[in-house]
Coordinates of C-alpha atoms in Angstrom, one line a residue:
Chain T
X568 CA 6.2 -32.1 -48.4
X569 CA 5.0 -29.9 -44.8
X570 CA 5.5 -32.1 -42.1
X571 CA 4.1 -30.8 -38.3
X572 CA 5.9 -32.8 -35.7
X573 CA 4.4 -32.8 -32.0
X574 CA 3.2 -29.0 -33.1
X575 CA 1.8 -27.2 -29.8
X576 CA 1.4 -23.2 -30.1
X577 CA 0.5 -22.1 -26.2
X578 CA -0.1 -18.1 -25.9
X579 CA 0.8 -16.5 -22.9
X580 CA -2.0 -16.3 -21.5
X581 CA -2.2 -20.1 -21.4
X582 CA -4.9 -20.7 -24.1
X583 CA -3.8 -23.6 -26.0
X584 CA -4.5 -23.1 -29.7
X585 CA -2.8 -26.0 -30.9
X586 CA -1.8 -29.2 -29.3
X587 CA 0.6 -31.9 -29.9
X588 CA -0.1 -32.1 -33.6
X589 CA 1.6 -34.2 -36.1
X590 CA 0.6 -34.2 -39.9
X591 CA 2.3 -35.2 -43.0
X592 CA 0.8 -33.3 -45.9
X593 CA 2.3 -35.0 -49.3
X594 CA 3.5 -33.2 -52.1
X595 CA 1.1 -31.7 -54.8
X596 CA -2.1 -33.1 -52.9
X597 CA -4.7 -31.0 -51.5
X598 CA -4.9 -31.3 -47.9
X599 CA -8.2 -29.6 -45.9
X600 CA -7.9 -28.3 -42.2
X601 CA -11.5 -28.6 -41.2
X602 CA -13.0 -27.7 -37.7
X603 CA -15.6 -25.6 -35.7
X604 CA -13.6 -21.9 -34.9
X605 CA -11.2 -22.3 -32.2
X606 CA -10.5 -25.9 -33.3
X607 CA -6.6 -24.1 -34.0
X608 CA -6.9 -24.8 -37.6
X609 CA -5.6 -21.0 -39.4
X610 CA -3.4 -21.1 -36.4
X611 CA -2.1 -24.2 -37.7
X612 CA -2.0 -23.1 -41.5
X613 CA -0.4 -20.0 -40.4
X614 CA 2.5 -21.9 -39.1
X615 CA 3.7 -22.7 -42.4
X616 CA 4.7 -19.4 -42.9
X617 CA 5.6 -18.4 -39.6
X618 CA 3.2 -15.6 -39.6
X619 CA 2.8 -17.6 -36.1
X620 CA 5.5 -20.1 -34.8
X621 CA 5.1 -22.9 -33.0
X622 CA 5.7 -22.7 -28.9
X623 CA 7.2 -26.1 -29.0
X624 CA 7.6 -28.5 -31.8
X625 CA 8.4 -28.7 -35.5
X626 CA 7.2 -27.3 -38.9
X627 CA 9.3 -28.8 -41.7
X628 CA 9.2 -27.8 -45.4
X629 CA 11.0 -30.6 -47.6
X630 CA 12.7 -31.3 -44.1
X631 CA 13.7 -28.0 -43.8
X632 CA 12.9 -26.5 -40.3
X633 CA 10.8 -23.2 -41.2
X634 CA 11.9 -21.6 -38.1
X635 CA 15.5 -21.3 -39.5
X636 CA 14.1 -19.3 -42.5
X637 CA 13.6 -15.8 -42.9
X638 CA 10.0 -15.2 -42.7
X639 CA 9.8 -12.2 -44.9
X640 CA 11.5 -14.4 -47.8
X641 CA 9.9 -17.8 -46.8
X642 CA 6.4 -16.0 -47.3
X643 CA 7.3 -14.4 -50.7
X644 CA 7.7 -18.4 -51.8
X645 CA 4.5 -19.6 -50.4
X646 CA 1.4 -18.6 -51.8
X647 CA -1.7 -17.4 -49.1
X648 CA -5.0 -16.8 -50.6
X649 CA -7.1 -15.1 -47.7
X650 CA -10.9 -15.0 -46.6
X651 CA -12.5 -11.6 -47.9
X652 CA -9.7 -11.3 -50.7
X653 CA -7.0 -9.3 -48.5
X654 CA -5.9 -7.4 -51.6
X655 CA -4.6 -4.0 -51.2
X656 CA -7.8 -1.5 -51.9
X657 CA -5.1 0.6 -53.2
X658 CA -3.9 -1.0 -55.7
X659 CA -4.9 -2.0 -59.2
X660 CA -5.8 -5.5 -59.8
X661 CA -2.9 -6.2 -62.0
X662 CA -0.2 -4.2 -59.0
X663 CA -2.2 -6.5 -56.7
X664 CA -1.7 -9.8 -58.2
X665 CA 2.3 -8.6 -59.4
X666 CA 2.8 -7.8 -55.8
X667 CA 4.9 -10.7 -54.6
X668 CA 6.9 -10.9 -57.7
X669 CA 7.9 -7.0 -57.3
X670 CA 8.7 -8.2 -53.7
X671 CA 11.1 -10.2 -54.7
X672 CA 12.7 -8.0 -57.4
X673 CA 11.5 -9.3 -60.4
X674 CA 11.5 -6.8 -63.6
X675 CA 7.9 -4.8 -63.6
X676 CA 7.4 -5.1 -67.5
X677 CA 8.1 -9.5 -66.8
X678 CA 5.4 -9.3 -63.6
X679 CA 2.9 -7.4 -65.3
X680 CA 2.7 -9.9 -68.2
X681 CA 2.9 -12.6 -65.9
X682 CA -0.1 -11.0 -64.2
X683 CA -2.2 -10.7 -67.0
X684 CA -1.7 -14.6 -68.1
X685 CA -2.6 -15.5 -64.9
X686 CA -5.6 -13.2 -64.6
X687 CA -6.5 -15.8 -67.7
X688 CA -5.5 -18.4 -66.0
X689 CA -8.2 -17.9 -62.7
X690 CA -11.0 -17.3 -65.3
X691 CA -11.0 -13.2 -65.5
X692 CA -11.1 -11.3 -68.4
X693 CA -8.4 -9.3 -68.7
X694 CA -9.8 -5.6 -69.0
X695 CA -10.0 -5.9 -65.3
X696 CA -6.5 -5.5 -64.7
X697 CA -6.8 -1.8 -64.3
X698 CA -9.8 -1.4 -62.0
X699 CA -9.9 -1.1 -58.1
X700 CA -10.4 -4.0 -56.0
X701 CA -13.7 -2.1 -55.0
X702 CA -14.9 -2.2 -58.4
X703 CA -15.2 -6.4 -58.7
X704 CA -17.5 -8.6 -57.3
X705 CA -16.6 -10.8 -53.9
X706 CA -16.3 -13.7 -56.4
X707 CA -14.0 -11.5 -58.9
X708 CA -12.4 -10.3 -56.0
X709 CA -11.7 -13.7 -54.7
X710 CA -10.3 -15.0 -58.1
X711 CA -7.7 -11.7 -58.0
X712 CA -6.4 -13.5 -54.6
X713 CA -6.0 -16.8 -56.3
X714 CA -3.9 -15.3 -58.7
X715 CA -1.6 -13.5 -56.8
X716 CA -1.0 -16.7 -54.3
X717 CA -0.2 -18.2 -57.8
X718 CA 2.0 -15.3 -59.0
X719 CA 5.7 -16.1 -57.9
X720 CA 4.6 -19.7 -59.1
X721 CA 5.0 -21.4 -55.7
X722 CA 5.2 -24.8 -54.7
X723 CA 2.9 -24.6 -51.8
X724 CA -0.4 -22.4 -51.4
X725 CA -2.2 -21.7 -48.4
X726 CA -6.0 -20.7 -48.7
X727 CA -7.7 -19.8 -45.3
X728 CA -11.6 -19.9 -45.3
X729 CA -10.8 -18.3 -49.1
X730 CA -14.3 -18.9 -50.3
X731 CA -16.0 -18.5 -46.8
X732 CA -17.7 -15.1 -47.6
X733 CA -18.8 -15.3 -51.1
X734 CA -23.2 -16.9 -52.1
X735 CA -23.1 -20.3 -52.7
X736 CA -23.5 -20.4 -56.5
X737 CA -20.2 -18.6 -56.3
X738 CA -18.7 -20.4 -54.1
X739 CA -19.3 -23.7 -55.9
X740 CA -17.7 -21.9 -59.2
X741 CA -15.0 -21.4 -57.4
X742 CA -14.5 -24.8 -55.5
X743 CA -15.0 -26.6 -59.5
X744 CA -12.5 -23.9 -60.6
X745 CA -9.4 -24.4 -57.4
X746 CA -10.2 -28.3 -58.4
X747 CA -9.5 -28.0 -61.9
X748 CA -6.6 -25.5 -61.5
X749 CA -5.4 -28.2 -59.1
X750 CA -5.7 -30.5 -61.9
X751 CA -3.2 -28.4 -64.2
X752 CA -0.7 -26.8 -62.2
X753 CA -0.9 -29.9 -58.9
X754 CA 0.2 -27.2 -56.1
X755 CA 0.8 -28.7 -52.4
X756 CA -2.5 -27.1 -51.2
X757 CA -3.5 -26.5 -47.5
X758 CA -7.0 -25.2 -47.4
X759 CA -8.6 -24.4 -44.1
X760 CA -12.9 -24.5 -43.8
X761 CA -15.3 -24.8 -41.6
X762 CA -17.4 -26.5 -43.9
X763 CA -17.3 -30.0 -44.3
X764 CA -18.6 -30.8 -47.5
X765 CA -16.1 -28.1 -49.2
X766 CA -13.4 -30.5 -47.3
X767 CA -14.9 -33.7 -49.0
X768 CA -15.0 -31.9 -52.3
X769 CA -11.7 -30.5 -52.4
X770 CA -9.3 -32.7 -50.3
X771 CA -7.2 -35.6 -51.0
X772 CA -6.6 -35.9 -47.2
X773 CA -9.2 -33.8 -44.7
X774 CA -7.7 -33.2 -41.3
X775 CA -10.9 -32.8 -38.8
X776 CA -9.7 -30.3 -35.5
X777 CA -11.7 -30.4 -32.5
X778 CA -11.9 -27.4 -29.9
X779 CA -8.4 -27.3 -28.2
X780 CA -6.5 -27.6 -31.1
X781 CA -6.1 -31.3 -31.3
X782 CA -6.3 -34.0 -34.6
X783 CA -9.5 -36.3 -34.3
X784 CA -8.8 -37.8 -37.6
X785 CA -6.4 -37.0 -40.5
X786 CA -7.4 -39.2 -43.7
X787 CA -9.4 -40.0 -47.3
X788 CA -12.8 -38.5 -47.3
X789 CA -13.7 -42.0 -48.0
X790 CA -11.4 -43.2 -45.1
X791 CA -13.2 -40.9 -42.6
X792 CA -16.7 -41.8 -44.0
X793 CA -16.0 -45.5 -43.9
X794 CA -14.3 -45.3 -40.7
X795 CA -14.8 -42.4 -38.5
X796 CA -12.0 -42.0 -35.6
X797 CA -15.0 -41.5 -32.9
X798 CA -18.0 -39.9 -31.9
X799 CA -17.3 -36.2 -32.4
X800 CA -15.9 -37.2 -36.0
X801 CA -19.7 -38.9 -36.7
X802 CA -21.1 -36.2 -35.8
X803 CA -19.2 -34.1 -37.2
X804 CA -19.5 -35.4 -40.7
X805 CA -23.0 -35.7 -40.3
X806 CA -23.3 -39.6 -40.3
X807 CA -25.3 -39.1 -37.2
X808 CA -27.9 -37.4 -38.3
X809 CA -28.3 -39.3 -41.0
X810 CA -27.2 -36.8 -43.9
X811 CA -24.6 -39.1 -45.5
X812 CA -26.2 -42.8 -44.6
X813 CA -28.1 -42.3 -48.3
X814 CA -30.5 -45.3 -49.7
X815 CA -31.9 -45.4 -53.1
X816 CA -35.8 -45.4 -53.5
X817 CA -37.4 -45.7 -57.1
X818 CA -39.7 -42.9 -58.3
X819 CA -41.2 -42.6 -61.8
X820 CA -38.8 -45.4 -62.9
X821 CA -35.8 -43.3 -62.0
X822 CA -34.0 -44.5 -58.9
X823 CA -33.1 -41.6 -56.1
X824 CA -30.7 -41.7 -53.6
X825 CA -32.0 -39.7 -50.6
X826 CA -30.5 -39.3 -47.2
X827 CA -31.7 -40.4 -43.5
X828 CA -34.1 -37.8 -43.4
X829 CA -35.6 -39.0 -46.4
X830 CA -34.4 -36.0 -48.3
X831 CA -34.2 -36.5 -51.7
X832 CA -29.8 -36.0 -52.4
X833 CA -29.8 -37.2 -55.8
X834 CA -30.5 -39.6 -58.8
X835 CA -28.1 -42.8 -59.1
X836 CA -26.8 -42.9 -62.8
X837 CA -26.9 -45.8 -64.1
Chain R
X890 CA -12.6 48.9 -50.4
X891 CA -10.6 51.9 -51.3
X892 CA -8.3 50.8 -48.7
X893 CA -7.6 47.4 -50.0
X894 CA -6.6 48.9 -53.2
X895 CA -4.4 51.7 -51.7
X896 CA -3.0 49.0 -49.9
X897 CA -2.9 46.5 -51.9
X898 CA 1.5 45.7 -52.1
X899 CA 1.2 45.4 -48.5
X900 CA -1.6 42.9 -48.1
X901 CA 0.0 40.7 -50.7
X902 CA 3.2 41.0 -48.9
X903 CA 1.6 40.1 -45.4
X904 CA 0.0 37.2 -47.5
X905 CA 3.7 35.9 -48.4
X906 CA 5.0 36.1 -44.9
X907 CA 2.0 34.6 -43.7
X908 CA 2.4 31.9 -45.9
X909 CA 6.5 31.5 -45.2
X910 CA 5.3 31.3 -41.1
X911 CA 2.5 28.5 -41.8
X912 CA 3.1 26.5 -44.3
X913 CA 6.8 24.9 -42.6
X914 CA 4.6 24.5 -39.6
X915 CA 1.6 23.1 -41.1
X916 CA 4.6 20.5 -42.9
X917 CA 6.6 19.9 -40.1
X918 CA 3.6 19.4 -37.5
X919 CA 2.2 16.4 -40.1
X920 CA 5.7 14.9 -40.7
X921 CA 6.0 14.7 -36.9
X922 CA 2.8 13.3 -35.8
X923 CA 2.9 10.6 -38.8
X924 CA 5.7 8.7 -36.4
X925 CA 4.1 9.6 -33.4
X926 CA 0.6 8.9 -34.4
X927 CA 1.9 5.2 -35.6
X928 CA 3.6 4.4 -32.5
X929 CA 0.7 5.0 -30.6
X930 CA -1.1 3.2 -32.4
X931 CA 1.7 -0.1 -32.7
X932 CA 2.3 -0.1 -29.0
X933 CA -0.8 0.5 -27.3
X934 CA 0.9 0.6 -23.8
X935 CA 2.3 4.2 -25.4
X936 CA -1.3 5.3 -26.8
X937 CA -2.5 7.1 -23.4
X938 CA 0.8 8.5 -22.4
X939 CA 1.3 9.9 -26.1
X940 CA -2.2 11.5 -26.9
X941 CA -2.5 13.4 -23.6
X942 CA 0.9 14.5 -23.8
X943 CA -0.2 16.1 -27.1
X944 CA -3.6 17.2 -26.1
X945 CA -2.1 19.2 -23.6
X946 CA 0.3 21.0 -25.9
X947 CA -2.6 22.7 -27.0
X948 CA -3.8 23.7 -23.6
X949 CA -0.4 26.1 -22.9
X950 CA -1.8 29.7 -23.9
X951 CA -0.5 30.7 -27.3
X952 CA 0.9 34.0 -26.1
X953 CA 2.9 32.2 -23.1
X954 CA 4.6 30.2 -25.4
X955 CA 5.3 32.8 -27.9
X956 CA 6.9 34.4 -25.1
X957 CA 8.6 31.7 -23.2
X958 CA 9.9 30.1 -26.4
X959 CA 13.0 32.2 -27.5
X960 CA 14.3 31.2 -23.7
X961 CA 14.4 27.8 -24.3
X962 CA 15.1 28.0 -27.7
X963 CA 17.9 31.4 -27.0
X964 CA 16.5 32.7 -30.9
X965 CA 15.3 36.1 -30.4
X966 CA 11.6 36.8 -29.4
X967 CA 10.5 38.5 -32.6
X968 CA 12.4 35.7 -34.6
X969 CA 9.7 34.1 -37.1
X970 CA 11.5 30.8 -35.9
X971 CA 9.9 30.8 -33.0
X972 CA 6.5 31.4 -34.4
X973 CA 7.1 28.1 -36.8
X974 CA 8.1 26.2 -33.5
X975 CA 5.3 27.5 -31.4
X976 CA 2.8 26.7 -34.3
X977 CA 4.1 23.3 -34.7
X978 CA 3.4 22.1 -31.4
X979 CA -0.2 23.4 -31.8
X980 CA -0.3 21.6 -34.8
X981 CA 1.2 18.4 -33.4
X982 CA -1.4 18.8 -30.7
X983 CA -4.4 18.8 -33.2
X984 CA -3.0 16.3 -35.6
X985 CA -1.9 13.1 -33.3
X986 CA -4.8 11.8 -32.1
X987 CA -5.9 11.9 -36.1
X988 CA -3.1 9.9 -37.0
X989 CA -3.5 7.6 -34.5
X990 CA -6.9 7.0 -35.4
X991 CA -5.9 7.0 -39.0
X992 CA -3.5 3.7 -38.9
X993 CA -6.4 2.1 -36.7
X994 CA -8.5 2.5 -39.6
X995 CA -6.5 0.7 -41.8
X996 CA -8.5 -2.9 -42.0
X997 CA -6.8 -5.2 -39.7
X998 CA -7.1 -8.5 -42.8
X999 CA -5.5 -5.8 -45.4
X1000 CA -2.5 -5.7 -42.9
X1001 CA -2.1 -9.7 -42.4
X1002 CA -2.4 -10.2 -45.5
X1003 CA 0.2 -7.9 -46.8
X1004 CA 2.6 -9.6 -44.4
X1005 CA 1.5 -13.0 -45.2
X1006 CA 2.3 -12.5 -48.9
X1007 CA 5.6 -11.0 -47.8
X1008 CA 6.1 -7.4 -47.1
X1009 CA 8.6 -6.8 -44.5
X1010 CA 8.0 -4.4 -41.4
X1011 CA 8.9 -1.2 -43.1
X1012 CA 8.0 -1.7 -46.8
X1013 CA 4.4 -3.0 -45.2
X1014 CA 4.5 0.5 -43.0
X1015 CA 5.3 2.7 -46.7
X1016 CA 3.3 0.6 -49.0
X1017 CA 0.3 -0.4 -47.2
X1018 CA -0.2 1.5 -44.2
X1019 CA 0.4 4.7 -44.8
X1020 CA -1.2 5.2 -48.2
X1021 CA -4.4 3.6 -45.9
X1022 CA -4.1 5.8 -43.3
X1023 CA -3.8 8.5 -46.0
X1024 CA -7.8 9.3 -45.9
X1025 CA -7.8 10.1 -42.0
X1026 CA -4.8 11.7 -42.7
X1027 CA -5.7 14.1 -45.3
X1028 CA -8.6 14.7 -42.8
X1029 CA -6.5 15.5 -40.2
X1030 CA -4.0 18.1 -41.9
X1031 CA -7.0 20.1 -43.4
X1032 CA -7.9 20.9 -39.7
X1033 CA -4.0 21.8 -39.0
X1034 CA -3.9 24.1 -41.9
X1035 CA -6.9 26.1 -40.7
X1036 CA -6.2 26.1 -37.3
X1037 CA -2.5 26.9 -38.2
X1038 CA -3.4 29.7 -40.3
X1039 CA -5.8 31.2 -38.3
X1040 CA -3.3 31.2 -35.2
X1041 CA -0.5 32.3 -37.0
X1042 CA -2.1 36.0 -36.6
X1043 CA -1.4 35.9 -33.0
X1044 CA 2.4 36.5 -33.6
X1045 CA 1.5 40.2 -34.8
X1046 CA 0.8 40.5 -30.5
X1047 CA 4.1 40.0 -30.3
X1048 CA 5.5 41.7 -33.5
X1049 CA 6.2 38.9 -35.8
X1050 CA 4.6 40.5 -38.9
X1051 CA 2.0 38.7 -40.7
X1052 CA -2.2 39.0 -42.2
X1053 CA -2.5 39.6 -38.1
X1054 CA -0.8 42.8 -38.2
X1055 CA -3.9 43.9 -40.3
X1056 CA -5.7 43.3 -37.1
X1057 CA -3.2 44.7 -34.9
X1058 CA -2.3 47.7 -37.2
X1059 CA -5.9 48.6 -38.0
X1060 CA -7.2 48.0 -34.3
X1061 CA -4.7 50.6 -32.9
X1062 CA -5.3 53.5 -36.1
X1063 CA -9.4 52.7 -36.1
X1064 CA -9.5 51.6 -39.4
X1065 CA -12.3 49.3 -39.6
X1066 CA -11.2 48.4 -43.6
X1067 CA -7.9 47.2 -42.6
X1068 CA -9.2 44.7 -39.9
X1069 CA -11.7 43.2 -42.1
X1070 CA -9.2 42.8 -44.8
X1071 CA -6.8 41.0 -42.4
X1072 CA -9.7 38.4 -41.6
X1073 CA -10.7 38.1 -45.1
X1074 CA -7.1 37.1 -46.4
X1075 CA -6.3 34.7 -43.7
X1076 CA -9.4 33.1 -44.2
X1077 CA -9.1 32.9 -48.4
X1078 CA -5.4 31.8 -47.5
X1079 CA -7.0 29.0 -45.0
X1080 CA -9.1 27.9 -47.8
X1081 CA -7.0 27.9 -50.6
X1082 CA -4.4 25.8 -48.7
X1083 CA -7.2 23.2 -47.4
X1084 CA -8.4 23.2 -51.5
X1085 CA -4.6 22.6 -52.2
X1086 CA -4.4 19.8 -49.9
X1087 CA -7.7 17.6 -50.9
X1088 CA -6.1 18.3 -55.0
X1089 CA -3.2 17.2 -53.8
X1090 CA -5.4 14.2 -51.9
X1091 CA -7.0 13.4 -54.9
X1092 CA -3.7 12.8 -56.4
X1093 CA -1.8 10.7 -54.1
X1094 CA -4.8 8.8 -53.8
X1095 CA -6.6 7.9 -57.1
X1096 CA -8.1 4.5 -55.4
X1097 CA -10.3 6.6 -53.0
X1098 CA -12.6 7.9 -55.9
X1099 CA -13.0 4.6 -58.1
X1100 CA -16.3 4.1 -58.5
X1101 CA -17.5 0.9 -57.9
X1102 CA -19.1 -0.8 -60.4
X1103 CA -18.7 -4.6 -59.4
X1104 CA -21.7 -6.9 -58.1
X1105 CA -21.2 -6.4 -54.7
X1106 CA -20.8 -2.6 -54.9
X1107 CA -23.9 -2.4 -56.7
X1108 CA -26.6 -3.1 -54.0
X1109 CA -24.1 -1.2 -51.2
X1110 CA -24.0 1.8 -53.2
X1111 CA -26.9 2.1 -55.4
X1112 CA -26.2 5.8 -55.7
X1113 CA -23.0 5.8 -56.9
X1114 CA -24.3 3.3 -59.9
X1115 CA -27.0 5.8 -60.5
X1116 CA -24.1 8.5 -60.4
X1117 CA -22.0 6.7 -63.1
X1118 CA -25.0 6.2 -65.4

């Protein structure tokens, strides 16, 4: 379990990135930091392992305060998938995703197999392994960086914008694929987006930021849809405009669901 | 020609000494401006104070340093030593603004993200930064081994023998041969060095010549793909 109690990070020169927050993410759940930029949200998912602390307040991992751990050996047990893959252009796939396990000392014969198995496990076929970052596609690419956040097998794994700069077909590959690798292995997932239908799709509870850093509503997608906290939440799931209040009209005896703007959204299975 | 080959033990010899003067500068100037080059590049505040401390280095006349070395230094004035000295200063001077440069090139996302997954300060600076910055680097030195080789010659002036005393030598005796030889062999010893060093580049850093062959590389680099084919 993470647990932010009354979480504020103030930089010097007084621009408040995150204020006052307190969230409870539960074990093996997905939870989705989603916001406009500036709403504090990868300054709040970077808390978690301290590559920024908190300038008053709390971070606690299974009630331990992070702030009392090591941050070198508290990152090598958390898992951090980035935007834009951040793997090493220097290294190999298979070096990149047995990175953190070499960190931390394990035997290179035991990483590298472990690498390979979970180059299987993210979908890749394993003659990659000895290529260049360079040499794979954004979507490969992205897939490598799943697989070394899963490499030291950690209980937690943080994923910042990681499918924010890849086409949509792709990206929807690898949403469907993080959800069913969620279904096997049930990580504690904190995934940070801008986008809010990746934060329906994906999260068990969706945490929407607004500008200042501060919580407008931490719950269910269905819970925010049913009941939105206020105004800027409406709007920001799109319930004011009309995209989600969807009605079903019949056409050529199939019944469509289409949204306020008479767009068609779907057909309602019956 | 017939004076090349007449001479031909002593060029070679020149060659040797030339090599022993430039090649511990050429080293020590690029394992010194690594550090300094990094700092200036960690702690900004340092960068302006740093790089024109450098720059000017370069701006003391070589012969006034060749001479007012073996003072400060008490070594005597046709010592080689001071030679190495004097031409690692130059060589600092060329090379730290390069280094600089080179660990501001290394992407900004590659360095989070090596400390987010857990590399501490040092192993981040050995294992990520500097094989990064190894590109601008690599620049860098081949313009210190030229520019070290070529004013390593200035120390004949002053009697420390080496390809300059070809120069030297032949301007005082008239022989035209024996001048164009010296700038001939300093020059093939410039270039052989700066061949050494991208080898050597090419080595170290295998990643630098992958082709790429993925999606994305494909419409950046159409040529490349064409190349490969």
């Amino acid at each position: 379990m993470i647990e932010f109690r009354d979480v504020t990070k103030r930089y010097p020169d007084g621009t408040v990135a995150v204020a006052g927050v307190d969230i409870v993410i539960e074990p093996h759940s997905t939870t989705v930091l989603v916001g406009s930029s500036g709403s504090g949200k990868t300054t709040l998912l970077r808390m978690i392992n301290r590559m920024v602390d908190p300038t008053h307040g709390q971070v606690l991992i299974d009630g331990e305060d992070v702030a009392t751990v090591d941050p070198v050996q508290l990152r090598r047990g958390i898992g951090y998938v980035m935007q834009n893959s951040g793997l090493l252009p220097h290294r190999k796939v298979i070096d990149n995703v047995a990175t953190v396990p070499l960190l931390r000392g394990e035997k290179r014969r035991a990483a590298y197999d472990r690498a390979l198995e979970l180059l299987d496990t993210v979908g890749l076929d394993r003659s990659l392994a000895d290529k260049y970052p360079s040499q794979l596609s954004g979507g490969q690419q992205q897939r490598v960086g799943v697989a070394r956040g899963l490499a030291v097998d950690p209980n937690i794994l943080l994923m910042d914008e990681p499918f924010g700069a890849v086409d949509p077909i792709v990206r929807s590959e690898l949403q469907q694929e993080l959800l069913r690798l969620q279904g096997e292995l049930g990580k504690t997932v904190v995934f940070v987006t801008h986008d809010i239908d990746e934060a329906f799709l994906l999260g068990d509870q969706v945490v929407i930021m607004q500008q200042g850093g501060k919580i407008s509503q931490a719950a269910s997608p269905a819970e925010i849809l049913a009941n939105p906290a206020d105004a800027f939440v409406a709007d920001f799931v799109g319930a004011e405009r009309g995209k989600r209040a969807l009605h079903v009209t019949e056409l050529d005896g199939r019944r469509l669901v289409v949204d306020g703007d008479g767009r068609p959204a779907g057909v309602l299975a019956s | 020609m017939t004076w090349l080959w007449s001479n031909l033990d002593r060029v070679g010899e020149l060659m040797l000494v030339h090599l022993a003067l430039s090649v511990p500068a050429i080293i020590l100037s690029f394992v010194i401006s690594v550090p300094i080059g990094w700092i200036a590049h960690r702690y900004r505040w340092t960068r302006g104070a740093l790089l024109s401390l450098c720059a000017l280095l370069y701006a003391i006349p070589s012969l006034a340093l060749f001479i007012a070395l073996p003072v400060i230094t008490g070594l005597g004035l046709r010592s080689p030593l001071n030679l190495v000295i004097a031409l690692t200063l130059y060589g600092i001077a060329v090379i730290v603004r390069t280094a600089t440069d080179a660990f501001d090139s290394v992407d900004r996302d590659i360095r989070q993200s090596a400390t987010a997954v857990g590399y501490s300060a040092a192993g981040r600076f050995w294992a990520v930064e500097l094989p990064l910055a190894g590109p601008v680097l690599l620049s860098g030195l081949r313009v210190v081994i030229v520019s070290t080789v070529s004013l390593a010659t200035v120390g004949a002036v002053i009697g420390v023998p080496s390809l300059g005393s070809l120069f030297t030598d032949g301007f005082q005796r008239g022989i035209q041969a024996e001048i164009i030889t010296g700038i001939v062999a300093t020059i093939v010893l410039a270039l052989v060095l700066d061949w050494l060093s991208v080898v050597l580049g090419r080595v170290l850093m295998p990643w630098s010549r992958a082709k790429p062959t993925g999606a994305r590389a494909a419409s950046a680099a159409p040529a490349a793909e064409a190349d490969a084919a």
